[in-house]
Structure formats: structure tokens, C-alpha cells
XYZ file of C-alpha atoms in Angstrom:
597
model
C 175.389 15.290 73.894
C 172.006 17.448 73.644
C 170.427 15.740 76.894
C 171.235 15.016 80.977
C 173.742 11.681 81.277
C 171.911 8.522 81.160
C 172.381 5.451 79.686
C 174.042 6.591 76.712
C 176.764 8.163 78.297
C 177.264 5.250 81.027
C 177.532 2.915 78.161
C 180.323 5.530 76.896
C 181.721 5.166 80.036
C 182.107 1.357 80.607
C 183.278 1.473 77.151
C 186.438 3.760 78.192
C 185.630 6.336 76.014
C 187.449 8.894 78.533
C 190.785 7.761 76.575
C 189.479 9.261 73.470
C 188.386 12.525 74.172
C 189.960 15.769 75.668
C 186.713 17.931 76.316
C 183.124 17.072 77.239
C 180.385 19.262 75.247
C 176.925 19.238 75.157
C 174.084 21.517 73.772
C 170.879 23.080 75.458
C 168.068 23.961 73.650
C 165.030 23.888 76.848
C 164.196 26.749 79.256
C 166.557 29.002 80.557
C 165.086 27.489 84.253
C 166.614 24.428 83.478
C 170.426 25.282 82.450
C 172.077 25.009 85.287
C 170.626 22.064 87.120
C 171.243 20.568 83.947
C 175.163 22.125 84.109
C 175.490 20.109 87.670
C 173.848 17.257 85.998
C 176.713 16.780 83.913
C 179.288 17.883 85.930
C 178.110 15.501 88.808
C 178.588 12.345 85.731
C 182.310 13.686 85.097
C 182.543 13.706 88.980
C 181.364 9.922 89.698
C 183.801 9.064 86.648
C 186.434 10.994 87.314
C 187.238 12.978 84.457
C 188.811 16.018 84.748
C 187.511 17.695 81.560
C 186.787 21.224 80.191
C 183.297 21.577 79.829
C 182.447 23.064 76.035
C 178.546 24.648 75.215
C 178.665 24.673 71.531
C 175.045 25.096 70.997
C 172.479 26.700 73.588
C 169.329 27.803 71.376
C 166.272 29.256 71.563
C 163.766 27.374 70.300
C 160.597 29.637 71.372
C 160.583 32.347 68.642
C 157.881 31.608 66.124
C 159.332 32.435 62.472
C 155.736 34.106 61.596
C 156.691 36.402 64.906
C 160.329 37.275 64.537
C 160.300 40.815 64.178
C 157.841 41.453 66.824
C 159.741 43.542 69.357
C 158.065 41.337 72.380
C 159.220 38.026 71.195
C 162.881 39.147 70.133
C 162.847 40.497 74.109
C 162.063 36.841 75.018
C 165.188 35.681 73.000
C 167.005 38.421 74.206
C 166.374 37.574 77.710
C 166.805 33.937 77.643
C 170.717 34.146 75.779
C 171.467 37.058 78.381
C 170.690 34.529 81.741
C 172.474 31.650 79.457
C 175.248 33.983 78.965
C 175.466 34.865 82.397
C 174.789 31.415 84.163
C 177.311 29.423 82.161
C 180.192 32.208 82.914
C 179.169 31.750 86.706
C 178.912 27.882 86.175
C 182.043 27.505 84.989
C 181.732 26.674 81.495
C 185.136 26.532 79.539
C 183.670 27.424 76.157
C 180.065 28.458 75.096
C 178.732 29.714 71.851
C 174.279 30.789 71.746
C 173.145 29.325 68.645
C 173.184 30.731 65.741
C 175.138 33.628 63.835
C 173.495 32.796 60.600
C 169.963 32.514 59.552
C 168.164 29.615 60.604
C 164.549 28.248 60.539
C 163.555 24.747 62.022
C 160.400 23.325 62.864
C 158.488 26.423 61.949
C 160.788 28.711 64.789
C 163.894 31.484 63.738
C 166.579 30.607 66.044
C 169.203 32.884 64.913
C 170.502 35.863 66.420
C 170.714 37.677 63.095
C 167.859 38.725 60.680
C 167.095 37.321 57.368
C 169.846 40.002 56.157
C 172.478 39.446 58.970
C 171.899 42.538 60.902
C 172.324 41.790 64.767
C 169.080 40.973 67.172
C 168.694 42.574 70.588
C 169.899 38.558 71.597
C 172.846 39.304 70.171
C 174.076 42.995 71.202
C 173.593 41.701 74.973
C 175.794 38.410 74.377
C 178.726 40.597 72.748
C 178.766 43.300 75.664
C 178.754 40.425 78.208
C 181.085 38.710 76.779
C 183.536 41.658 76.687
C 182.023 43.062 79.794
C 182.540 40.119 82.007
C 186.038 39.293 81.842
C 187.470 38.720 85.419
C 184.070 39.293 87.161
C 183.615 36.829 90.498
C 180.294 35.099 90.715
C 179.595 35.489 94.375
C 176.028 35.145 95.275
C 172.737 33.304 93.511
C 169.502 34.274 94.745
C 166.625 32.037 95.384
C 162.605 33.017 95.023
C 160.748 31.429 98.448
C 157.898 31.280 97.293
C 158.830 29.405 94.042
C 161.573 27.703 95.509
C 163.398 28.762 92.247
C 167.165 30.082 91.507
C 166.142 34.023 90.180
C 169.361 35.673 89.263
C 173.179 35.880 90.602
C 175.513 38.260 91.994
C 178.853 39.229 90.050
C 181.702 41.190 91.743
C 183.182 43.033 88.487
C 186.129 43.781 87.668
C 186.235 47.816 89.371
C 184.589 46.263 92.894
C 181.504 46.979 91.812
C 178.261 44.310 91.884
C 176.072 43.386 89.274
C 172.733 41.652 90.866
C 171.258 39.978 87.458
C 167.496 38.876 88.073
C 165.122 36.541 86.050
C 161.804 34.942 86.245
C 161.599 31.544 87.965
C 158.579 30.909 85.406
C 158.954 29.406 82.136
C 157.686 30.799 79.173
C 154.975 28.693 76.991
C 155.028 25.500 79.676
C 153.799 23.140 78.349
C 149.912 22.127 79.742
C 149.118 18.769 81.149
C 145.580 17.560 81.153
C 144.853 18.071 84.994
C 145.472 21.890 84.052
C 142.031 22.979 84.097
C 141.888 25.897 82.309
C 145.360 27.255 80.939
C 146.059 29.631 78.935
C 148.205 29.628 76.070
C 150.118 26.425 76.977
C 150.861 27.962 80.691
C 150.101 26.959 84.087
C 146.366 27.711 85.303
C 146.871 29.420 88.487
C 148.647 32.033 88.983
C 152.067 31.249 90.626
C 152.753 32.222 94.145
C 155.323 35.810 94.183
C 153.469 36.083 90.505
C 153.200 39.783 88.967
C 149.848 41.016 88.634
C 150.198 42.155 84.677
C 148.595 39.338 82.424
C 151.857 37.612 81.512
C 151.699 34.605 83.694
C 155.613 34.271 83.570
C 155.791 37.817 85.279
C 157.412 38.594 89.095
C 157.196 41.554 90.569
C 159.934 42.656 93.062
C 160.771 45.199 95.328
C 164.143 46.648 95.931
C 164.856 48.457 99.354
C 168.567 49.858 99.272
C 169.831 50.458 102.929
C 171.699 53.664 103.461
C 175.587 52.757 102.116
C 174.693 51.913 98.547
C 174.858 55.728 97.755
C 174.303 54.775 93.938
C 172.049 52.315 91.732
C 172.400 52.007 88.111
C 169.684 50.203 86.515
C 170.047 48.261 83.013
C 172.072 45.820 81.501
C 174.418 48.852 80.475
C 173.673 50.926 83.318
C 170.832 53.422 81.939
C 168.928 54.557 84.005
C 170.691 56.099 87.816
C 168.741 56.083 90.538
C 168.891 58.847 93.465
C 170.522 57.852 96.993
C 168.558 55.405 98.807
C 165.632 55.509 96.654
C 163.649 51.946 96.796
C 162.261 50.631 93.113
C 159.693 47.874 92.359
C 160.302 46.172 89.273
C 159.084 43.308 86.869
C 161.014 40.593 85.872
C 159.282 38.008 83.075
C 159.875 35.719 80.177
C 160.619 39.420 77.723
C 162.921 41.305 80.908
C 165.561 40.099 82.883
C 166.375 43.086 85.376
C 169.831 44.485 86.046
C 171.264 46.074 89.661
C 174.725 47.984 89.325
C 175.222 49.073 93.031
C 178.667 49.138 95.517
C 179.790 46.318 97.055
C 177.404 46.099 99.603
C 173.756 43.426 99.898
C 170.306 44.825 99.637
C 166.517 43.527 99.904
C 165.262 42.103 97.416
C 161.528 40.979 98.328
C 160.588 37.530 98.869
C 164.130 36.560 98.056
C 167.543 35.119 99.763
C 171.148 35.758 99.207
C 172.803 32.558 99.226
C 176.841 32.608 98.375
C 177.936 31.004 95.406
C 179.346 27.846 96.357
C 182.779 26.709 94.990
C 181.798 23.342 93.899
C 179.723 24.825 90.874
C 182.419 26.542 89.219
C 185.556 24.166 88.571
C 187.789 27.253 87.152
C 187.450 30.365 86.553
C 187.943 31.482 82.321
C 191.606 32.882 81.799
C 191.093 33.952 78.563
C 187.958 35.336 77.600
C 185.593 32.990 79.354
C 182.542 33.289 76.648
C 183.540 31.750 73.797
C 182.488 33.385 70.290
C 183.890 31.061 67.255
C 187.581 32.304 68.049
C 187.708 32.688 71.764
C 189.198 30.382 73.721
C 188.805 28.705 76.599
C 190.515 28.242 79.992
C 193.631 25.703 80.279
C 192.658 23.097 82.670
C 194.772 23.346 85.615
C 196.632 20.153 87.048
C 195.168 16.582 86.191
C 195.946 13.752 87.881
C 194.016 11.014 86.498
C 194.966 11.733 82.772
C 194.083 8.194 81.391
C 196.500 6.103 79.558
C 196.944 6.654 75.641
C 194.041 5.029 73.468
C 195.044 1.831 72.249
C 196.110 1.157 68.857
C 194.285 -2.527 68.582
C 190.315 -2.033 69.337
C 188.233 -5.120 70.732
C 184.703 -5.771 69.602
C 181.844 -7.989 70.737
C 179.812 -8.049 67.047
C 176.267 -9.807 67.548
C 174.501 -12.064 65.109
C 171.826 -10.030 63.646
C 169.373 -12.793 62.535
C 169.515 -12.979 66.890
C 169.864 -10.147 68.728
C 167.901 -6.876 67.908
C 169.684 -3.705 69.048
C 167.318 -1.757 71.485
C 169.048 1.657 70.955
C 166.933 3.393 73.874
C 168.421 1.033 76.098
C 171.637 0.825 75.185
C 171.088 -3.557 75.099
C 171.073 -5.699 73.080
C 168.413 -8.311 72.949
C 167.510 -11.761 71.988
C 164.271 -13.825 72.521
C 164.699 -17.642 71.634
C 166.714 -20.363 74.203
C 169.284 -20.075 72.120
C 173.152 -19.175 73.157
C 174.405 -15.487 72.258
C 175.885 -16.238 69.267
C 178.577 -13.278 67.661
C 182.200 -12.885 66.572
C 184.932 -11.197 69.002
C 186.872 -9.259 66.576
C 190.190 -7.305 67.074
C 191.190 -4.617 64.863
C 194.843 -3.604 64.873
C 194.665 0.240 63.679
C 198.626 0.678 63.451
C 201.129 0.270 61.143
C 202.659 -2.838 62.628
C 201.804 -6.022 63.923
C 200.723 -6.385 67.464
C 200.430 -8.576 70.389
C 198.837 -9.287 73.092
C 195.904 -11.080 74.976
C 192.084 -10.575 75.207
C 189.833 -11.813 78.491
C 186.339 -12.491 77.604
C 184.222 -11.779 80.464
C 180.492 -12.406 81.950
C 178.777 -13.048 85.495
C 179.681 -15.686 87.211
C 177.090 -18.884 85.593
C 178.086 -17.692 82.165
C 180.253 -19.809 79.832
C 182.225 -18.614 76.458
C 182.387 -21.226 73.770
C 184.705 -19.931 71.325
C 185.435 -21.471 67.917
C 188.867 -21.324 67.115
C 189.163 -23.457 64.353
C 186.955 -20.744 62.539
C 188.988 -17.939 62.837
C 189.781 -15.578 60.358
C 191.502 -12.611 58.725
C 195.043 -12.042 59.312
C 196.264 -12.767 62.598
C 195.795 -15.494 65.239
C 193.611 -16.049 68.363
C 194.679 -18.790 70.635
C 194.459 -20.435 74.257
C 197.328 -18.813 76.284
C 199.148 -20.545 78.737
C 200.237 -19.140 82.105
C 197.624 -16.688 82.898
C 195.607 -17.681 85.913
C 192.333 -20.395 85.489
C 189.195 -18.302 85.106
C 185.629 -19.039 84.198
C 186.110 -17.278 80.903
C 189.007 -18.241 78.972
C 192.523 -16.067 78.497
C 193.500 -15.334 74.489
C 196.583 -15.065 72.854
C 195.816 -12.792 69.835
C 198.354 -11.688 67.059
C 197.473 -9.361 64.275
C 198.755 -8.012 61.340
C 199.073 -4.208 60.214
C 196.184 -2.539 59.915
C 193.970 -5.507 59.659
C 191.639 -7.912 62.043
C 191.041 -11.510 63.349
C 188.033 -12.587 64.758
C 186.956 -15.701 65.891
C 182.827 -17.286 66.273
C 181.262 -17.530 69.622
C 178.829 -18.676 71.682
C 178.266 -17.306 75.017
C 176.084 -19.785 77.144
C 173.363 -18.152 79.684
C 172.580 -19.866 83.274
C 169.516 -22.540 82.623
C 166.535 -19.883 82.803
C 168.398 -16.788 82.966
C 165.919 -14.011 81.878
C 166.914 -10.274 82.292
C 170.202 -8.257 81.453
C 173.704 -8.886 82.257
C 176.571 -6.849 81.359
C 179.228 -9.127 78.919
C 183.193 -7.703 78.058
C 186.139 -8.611 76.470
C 189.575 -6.837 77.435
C 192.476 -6.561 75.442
C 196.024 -5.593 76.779
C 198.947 -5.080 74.140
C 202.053 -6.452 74.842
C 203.227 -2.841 74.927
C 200.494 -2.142 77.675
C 197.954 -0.553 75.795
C 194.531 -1.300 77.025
C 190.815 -1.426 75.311
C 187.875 -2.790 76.334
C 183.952 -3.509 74.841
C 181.167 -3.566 76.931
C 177.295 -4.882 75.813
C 174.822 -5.123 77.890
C 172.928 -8.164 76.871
C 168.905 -8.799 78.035
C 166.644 -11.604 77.190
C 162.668 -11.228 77.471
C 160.993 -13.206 79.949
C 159.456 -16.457 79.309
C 156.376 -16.826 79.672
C 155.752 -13.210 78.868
C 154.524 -11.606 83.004
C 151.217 -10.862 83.125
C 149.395 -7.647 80.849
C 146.707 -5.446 81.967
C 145.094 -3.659 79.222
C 144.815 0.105 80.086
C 140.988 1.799 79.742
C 141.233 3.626 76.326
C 139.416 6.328 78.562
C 142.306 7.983 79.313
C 142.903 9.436 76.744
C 142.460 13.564 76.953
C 143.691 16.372 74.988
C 145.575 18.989 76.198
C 144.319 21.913 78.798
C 145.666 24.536 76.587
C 143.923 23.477 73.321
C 141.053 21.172 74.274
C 139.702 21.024 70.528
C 142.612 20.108 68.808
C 141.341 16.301 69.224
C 138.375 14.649 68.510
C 138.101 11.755 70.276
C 135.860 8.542 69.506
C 136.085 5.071 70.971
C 137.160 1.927 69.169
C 136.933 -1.723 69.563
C 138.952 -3.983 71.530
C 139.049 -0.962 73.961
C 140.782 1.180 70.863
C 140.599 4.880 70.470
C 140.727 7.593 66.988
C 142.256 10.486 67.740
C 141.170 12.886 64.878
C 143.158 16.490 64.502
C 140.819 18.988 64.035
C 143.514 22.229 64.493
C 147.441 22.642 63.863
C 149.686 22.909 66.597
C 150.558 26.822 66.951
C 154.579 26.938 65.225
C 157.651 25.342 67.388
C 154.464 23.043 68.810
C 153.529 20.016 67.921
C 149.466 17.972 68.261
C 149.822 16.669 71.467
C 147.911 14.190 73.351
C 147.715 12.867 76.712
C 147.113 9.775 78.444
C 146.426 9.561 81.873
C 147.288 6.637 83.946
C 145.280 4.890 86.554
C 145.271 6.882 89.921
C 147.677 4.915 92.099
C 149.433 3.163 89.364
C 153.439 3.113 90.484
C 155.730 2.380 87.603
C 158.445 0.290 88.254
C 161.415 0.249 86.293
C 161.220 -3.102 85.153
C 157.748 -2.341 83.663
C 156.792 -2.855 80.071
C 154.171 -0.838 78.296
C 153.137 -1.454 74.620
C 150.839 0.127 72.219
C 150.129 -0.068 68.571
C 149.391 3.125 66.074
C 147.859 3.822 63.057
C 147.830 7.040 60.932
C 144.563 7.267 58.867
C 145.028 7.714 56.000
C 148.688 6.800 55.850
C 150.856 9.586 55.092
C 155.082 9.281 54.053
C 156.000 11.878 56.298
C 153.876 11.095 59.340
C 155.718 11.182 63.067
C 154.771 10.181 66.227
C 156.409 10.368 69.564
C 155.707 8.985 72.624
C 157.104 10.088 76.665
C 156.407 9.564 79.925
C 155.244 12.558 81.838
C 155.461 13.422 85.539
C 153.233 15.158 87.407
C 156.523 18.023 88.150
C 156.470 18.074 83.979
C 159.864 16.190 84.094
C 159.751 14.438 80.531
C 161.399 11.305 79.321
C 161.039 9.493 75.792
C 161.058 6.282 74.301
C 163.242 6.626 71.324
C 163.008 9.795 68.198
C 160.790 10.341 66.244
C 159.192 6.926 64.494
C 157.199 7.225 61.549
C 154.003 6.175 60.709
C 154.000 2.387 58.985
C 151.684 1.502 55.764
C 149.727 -0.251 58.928
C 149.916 -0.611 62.436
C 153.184 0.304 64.164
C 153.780 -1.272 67.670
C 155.675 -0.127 70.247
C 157.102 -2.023 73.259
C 159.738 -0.578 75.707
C 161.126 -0.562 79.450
C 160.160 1.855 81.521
C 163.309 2.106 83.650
C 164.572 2.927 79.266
C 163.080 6.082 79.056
C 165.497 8.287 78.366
C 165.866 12.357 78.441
C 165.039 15.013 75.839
C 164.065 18.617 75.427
C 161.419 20.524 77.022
C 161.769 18.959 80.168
C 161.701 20.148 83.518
C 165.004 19.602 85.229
C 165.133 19.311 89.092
C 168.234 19.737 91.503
C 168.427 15.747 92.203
C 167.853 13.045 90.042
C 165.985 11.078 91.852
C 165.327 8.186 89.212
C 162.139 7.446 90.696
C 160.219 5.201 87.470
C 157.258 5.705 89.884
C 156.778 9.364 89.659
C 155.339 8.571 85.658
C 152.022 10.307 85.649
C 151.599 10.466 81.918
C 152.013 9.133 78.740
C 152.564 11.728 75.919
C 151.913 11.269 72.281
C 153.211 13.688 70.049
C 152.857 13.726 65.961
C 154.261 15.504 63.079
C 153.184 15.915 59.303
C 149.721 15.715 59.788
C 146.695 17.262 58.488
C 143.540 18.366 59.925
C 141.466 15.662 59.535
C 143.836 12.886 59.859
C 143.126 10.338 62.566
C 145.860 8.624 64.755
C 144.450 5.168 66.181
C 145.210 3.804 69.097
C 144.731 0.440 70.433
C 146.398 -2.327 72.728
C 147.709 0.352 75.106
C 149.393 -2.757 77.927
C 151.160 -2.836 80.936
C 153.241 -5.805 81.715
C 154.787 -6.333 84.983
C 156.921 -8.782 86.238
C 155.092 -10.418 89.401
C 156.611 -11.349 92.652
């Protein structure tokens, strides 16, 4: 999983995927800010489910090191600094098994994300991660230290193995932040003003501290490795940014650190600690889990499915639904699949909200194996199965499944199947019909429209009719960015999550490799999308979706809660790929709908 849990992994969930799997892994590829709030993310989704599972890194890339750059000395500090506070934070968070990305040469989207050159010698990136990971075995995270002013974690505290402390500090700013249109005059893609606590040097990710050592730490090593020793007592002021992480070596003892607090590292953010190795580098391993109580029950042998008639139902993969339009019953088959190498037996439950009604076609069924009514299992709404099945083969068996008169909306349909040996499955859809007649739409002013504050003439852009717009590219994207514009929505607009927007699109003149993306924007720079990349039709491609759908992605900022909050939308984002200057996008029909009270 590359993003924060949403509906992809709930639908996972309901689907008892926890049977199947012995570890939970996902990759990061955003800014270093955002790792560990998105590391609680996830570990607050195994919490509410209950699964007690290592927690794997596999990938965790940098994604900000242009290739045309990657033997400046300034940007290989950036990707130094970013895998050191990656290293660092997942050993303190807890991770089982993490691995930066990658040991091999690798160029995407115009950025070198390796940590080895073009002829496999080692980057800076990659010196730091090996000495930390040999360095850091059986160190103690004990404290994390928060900015004020920024309101931002800035480093932690580790209690190595010899009693000594290592104080680790980083820049609450992100590098290259990405500018929205209210950003009147950025710079470079960054914020406008300078932040509050900000370093006065002209790199606006910069933060200057001061260190005041009271009179017991009789020692201060400076550096990653310790360089540089400073005399008794003697106070420093330093600069931590986007290219330099700073590193405290001192006794066990606290010191100031200006315009920052010492809060302890709290237990609940580190499950374990790593028993054997802790960083993980292709052969390390990672730490046993300790006692599990709630080790689910072996995954069944015999798999139930809910398979929907396509000429019906469209899957709406952002959603996770599926959907259907006409008055017309769900119509599918309710398959079961017997995976071992013997017959099996059992029953299967068909289920739905209470109004719903199963019409099942028996006398249809086929394959080899046998789905029947069973007697003795208690009355229901939904009706009880006796199912047989051959060796490694199916039965399934038509079906209706009968809405409420009027029903519009979603509703969350199962069937269950229990073995006669015990073994359990079960398939969950969520189901969602459209709204008839379509709620009312409100055609948004194509005057919204505005390019971004850090490259206000990559767009020229002209009205249309039928309150259209042409956005014409007149300049690339600088590499790892893409031609972004923004629209703005009406001042006091609220999004609810039951929303609809729409919009058509148009690349002029049509291209085969043409991309566009489209996100919703908040005003914090949190960032959620409608689906990946779509490319450009041969004419107008329309887009309709739900804005409680939007789901997460890269390059988004990541706060402590989620608060889920459809309303705190600001912007809508269009993004597109393989064009050239000159090109045009068109856009036209930009609608909200909203379901009225």
C-alpha cells in the first residue's frame, strides 16, 4: 500500500483479508514531514481492526532529486538528509523492516532516485543509512522534540547503546512545497512568507537554532559520526534545512534547544523494539512479533464471490462500489470456488439491509457441485444455502437482489460461507445506485481558474463558451513536476461528502500519450485524488465522482488526526503529462451536484 488507509484497505478489511496475510507493508515516497503521522496513520487502521502485524517499509524514496542535478553536491545533501530522518524515524517508530529505495540505478519521471551513481558507487544517502543501521542497534528512542512556533515534530532523542544521547534535528519545512494560487508571490514552488522560527539564509526550508548546554554535559560531539568536539559548556547556533539535518552526541543529561520542547517518547508509537538488526537492508531481518492473541482462523480452502453483471453495474474503482443506474434488480452470479483437493461442504448466507430481497435461480446453476435451500437453519430475510463442490472446481448459481421501492444510495451486500470443517470466507460489495432525478447542478464560473503562484506563465488562459475555458502550456514543468493548474472554489462553498462534481476535458490537438489528473486541495495542502492518471480521449473525456471518494496519494500534507472533514476542499487541482508547449487543455462543464434537503 503506497498511501494512508482509506477505502481500499476497509474494503480489504470487510473482505477478511487479515486471514491471508502475515505482515502489513507499505511504501513512502512524500516529505520526510509527513512519515510518521503517516506511520500512526496506519498503525491506528491495524489498531481499530485488530491486527497484530509486523509493520514492513519496503520502499521509502526520494522523489526530489532532479536527474539533470544528481551530482550536484547540494541536492545529493537533500537526499542525504531526507533517508537519514527516514532512517532514524522508522527505527524510533517501530518499524519491523525498512529498506530506502533504491540500490540500483533508477530514473522515473525525469528524477534519480537511487542511492548509487550511474556506476554503482555509493551516494552520501547511502553511507549515512549503512552507519545507522549498524550504529543503532539497541539504541532507546526516548524523547521527540517539537518546534513552537511551527507546531512541527523537529528531531528525536536516542539513548545509545554506551548511555550516551544522540539529539537528531531536522527542518519542520518541506523542501519544494508545492504553491497554491492564494500564494502571492512564491518562490520556486515554496511558501511566500517566510515561516515563523525561519533561518535568515535564502533557503526558505532553513531553521536556525541555538544550543545552550548547562554545566554537566562536560562534552558535545557534533556530526552524524561525531566530528567535530566542542569545548565544556560552550553554546553553538546552528542551521538545520532541507540539505542538513544536525547531530548532538552529549551525556545523558537535557539541554536548550531554542524555541523547542522535550516531549518523552510515548510508548504507544513504538509496538516493539527490533531484536535483530532493526533496519532492514535486503538480508536483515526483522523483529519476531511477540505474543498474539487474536491470530485469525486459517484461510479457507472454498472462496465465496458476489460476480456482477457487467452490461449493469460499472465498477467505480475510487470508491471501492459498484454501481448501477436503471430500476432494474442487481443482477450477478454467487459463485463458490473450492481451491482444495477434495470435495467440500458446507453452507453460504447471502446477506443485505433489512428491505432487501435475494432471488436466486437455482434451477440455473452450474459447474460441478450443488447449491440448494437448507433446512434447519433459522428463518431469515435472506435465504440459508446448502452448497457442495467438487475438487478444485466451482458452482454458481444467477441472482437477483431486489432494492427497497426508491432506494437510491449505497448499501453494503455479503455472502458468508462456513465449511463443514469450520472454515470461514466471506465477500463484501458495496453496491450504490445514482439518484433519480439527478439533485440539482450548479455550474461553477470558469473564472476560477488560475495558474500556479510559483510559475504564473506556465498557462495561458482564454475563456470559452458555455462558460468553458483553454488552458494553453506555454513552459514545461521543471523535472519530478508536472503543468499544474488550479481551480479555486467559491468562497464559502462547504463540500459535503455526498457531493458530486463533474467536468469534461479536451487535449488540443489530441496526443496518445496525454495525462491528466485531477485532486482536491485544502487550504493546509492536504491532497486527495480522484482516480490515476486518465488519458486524454480522441474527444472530450468526462469526469464525474463523489467527493466523500477522493482518495489519498503522494505529495500530500499529512496531519496528526484525520479529521475526514469533505468540507475543508479548497481546491481543485489539474495536473497533465505528455504535453507540449503549445498544447491546449479545454475545460468546460465544471458542475456541482448536491443532494438537497
Amino acid at each position: 500500500m503506497a498511501f494512508v488507509p482509506a477505502q481500499y484497505q476497509e474494503a480489504l478489511a470487510a473482505n477478511r483479508v487479515r486471514a491471508y496475510v502475515q505482515g502489513y507493508n507499505f511504501h513512502f515516497y512524500g516529505w520526510a514531514q509527513d512519515f510518521l503521522p503517516s506511520l500512526r496513520r496506519h498503525r491506528q487502521f491495524l489498531k481499530t481492526h485488530d491486527w497484530r502485524l509486523p509493520v514492513w517499509i519496503t520502499e521509502a524514496g526520494y522523489f526530489q532529486l532532479p536527474q539533470a542535478d544528481a551530482a550536484k553536491p547540494g541536492e545529493l545533501a537533500r537526499q542525504q538528509a531526507f533517508h537519514e530522518r527516514l532512517a532514524l524515524s522508522a527505527y524510533a517508530g517501530g518499524v519491523d523492516y525498512y529498506s530506502p529505495f533504491i540500490l540500483t540505478p533508477y530514473i522515473e519521471e525525469g528524477c534519480d532516485l537511487a542511492l548509487t551513481t550511474a556506476e554503482y558507487s555509493p551516494r552520501p544517502a547511502l553511507d549515512s543509512y549503512l552507519y545507522l543501521a549498524r550504529h543503532l542497534r539497541g539504541a532507546r528512542p526516548l524523547y521527540q522534540l517539537w518546534h513552537r512556533p511551527s507546531r512541527c515534530e523537529v528531531g528525536l532523542v536516542l539513548s545509545e547503546t554506551n548511555g550516551n544521547w544522540l539529539t537528531a534535528l531536522w527542518t519542520p519545512y518541506r523542501w519544494q512545497d508545492f504553491a497554491l494560487p492564494s500564494d502571492q508571490g512564491a518562490k520556486q514552488g515554496l511558501r511566500a512568507a517566510r515561516p515563523a522560527g525561519a533561518a535568515a539564509s535564502g533557503d526558505l526550508t532553513a531553521l536556525e537554532v541555538a544550543l545552550q548546554f548547562p554545566a554537566e554535559v562536560r562534552w558535545v560531539q557534533l556530526g552524524l559520526k561525531g566530528e567535530v568536539t566542542l569545548t565544556n559548556a560552550q553554546d553553538a547556533r546552528l542551521e538545520v534545512s532541507s540539505a542538513q539535518n544536525v547531530y548532538v552526541r552529549t551525556p545523558p543529561h537535557r539541554f536548550r534547544i531554542s524555541d523547542c520542547e522535550w516531549r518523552r517518547w510515548q510508548p504507544g508509537e513504538r509496538i516493539r523494539l527490533p531484536r535483530a538488526g532493526g533496519l532492514g537492508l535486503g538480508a536483515s531481518r526483522f523483529a519476531p512479533p511477540g505474543p498474539v492473541s487474536n491470530v485469525p482462523p486459517l484461510p479457507s480452502p472454498v472462496v465465496a464471490q458476489l460476480l456482477y453483471d457487467a452490461g449493469e453495474m460499472s465498477p467505480d474503482k475510487p470508491a471501492q462500489t459498484y454501481r448501477w443506474d436503471s430500476g432494474s434488480p442487481v443482477r450477478g452470479r454467487l459463485q463458490v470456488y473450492n481451491f482444495s483437493a477434495k470435495a467440500a461442504a458446507g453452507w453460504c448466507r447471502p446477506e443485505a439491509p433489512n428491505g432487501w430481497r435475494w432471488v436466486l435461480d437455482l434451477a440455473s446453476q452450474a459447474d460441478a457441485g450443488e447449491i440448494g435451500p437448507t433446512e434447519g437453519l433459522p428463518r431469515s430475510a435472506h435465504p440459508a444455502l446448502r452448497v457442495s463442490v467438487a475438487a478444485q472446481s466451482r458452482v454458481e448459481v444467477p441472482f437477483r437482489l431486489v432494492p427497497p421501492p426508491g432506494f437510491t444510495g449505497r448499501a453494503r451486500v455479503s455472502v458468508r460461507w462456513e465449511g463443514a470443517d469450520g472454515a470461514q470466507d466471506v465477500c463484501t460489495t458495496t453496491v450504490e445506485r445514482a439518484a433519480a432525478p439527478d439533485p440539482p447542478d450548479f455550474l461553477l464560473s470558469a473564472g476560477g481558474w488560475r495558474p500556479t503562484a510559483a510559475h504564473p506563465r506556465q498557462w495561458r488562459i482564454e475563456p470559452l463558451e458555455r462558460g468553458g475555458v483553454r488552458l494553453v502550456l506555454l513552459e514545461q514543468a521543471p523535472p519530478g513536476e508536472l503543468p499544474t493548474a488550479f481551480y479555486v472554489l467559491p468562497h464559502g462553498l462547504a463540500l459535503g461528502a455526498e457531493d458530486r462534481l463533474s467536468v469534461a476535458l479536451r487535449l488540443v490537438p489530441p496526443r496518445p500519450r496525454g495525462y491528466f489528473r485531477l485532486q482536491l486541495v485544502s487550504s493546509s495542502r492536504e491532497v486527495a485524488r480522484y482516480a490515476d492518471d486518465q488519458p486524454f480521449g480522441s474527444d472530450w473525456s468526462a469526469v464525474d465522482w463523489r467527493v466523500g471518494d477522493a482518495s489519498p496519494t503522494f505529495w500530500s500534507h499529512v496531519p496528526e488526526a484525520d479529521h475526514s472533514r469533505a468540507s475543508r476542499w479548497r481546491f481543485l487541482r489539474l495536473a497533465v503529462r505528455g504535453l507540449r508547449v503549445g498544447d491546449a487543455v479545454e475545460v468546460r462543464d465544471l458542475r456541482l451536484r448536491r443532494r438537497l434537503l
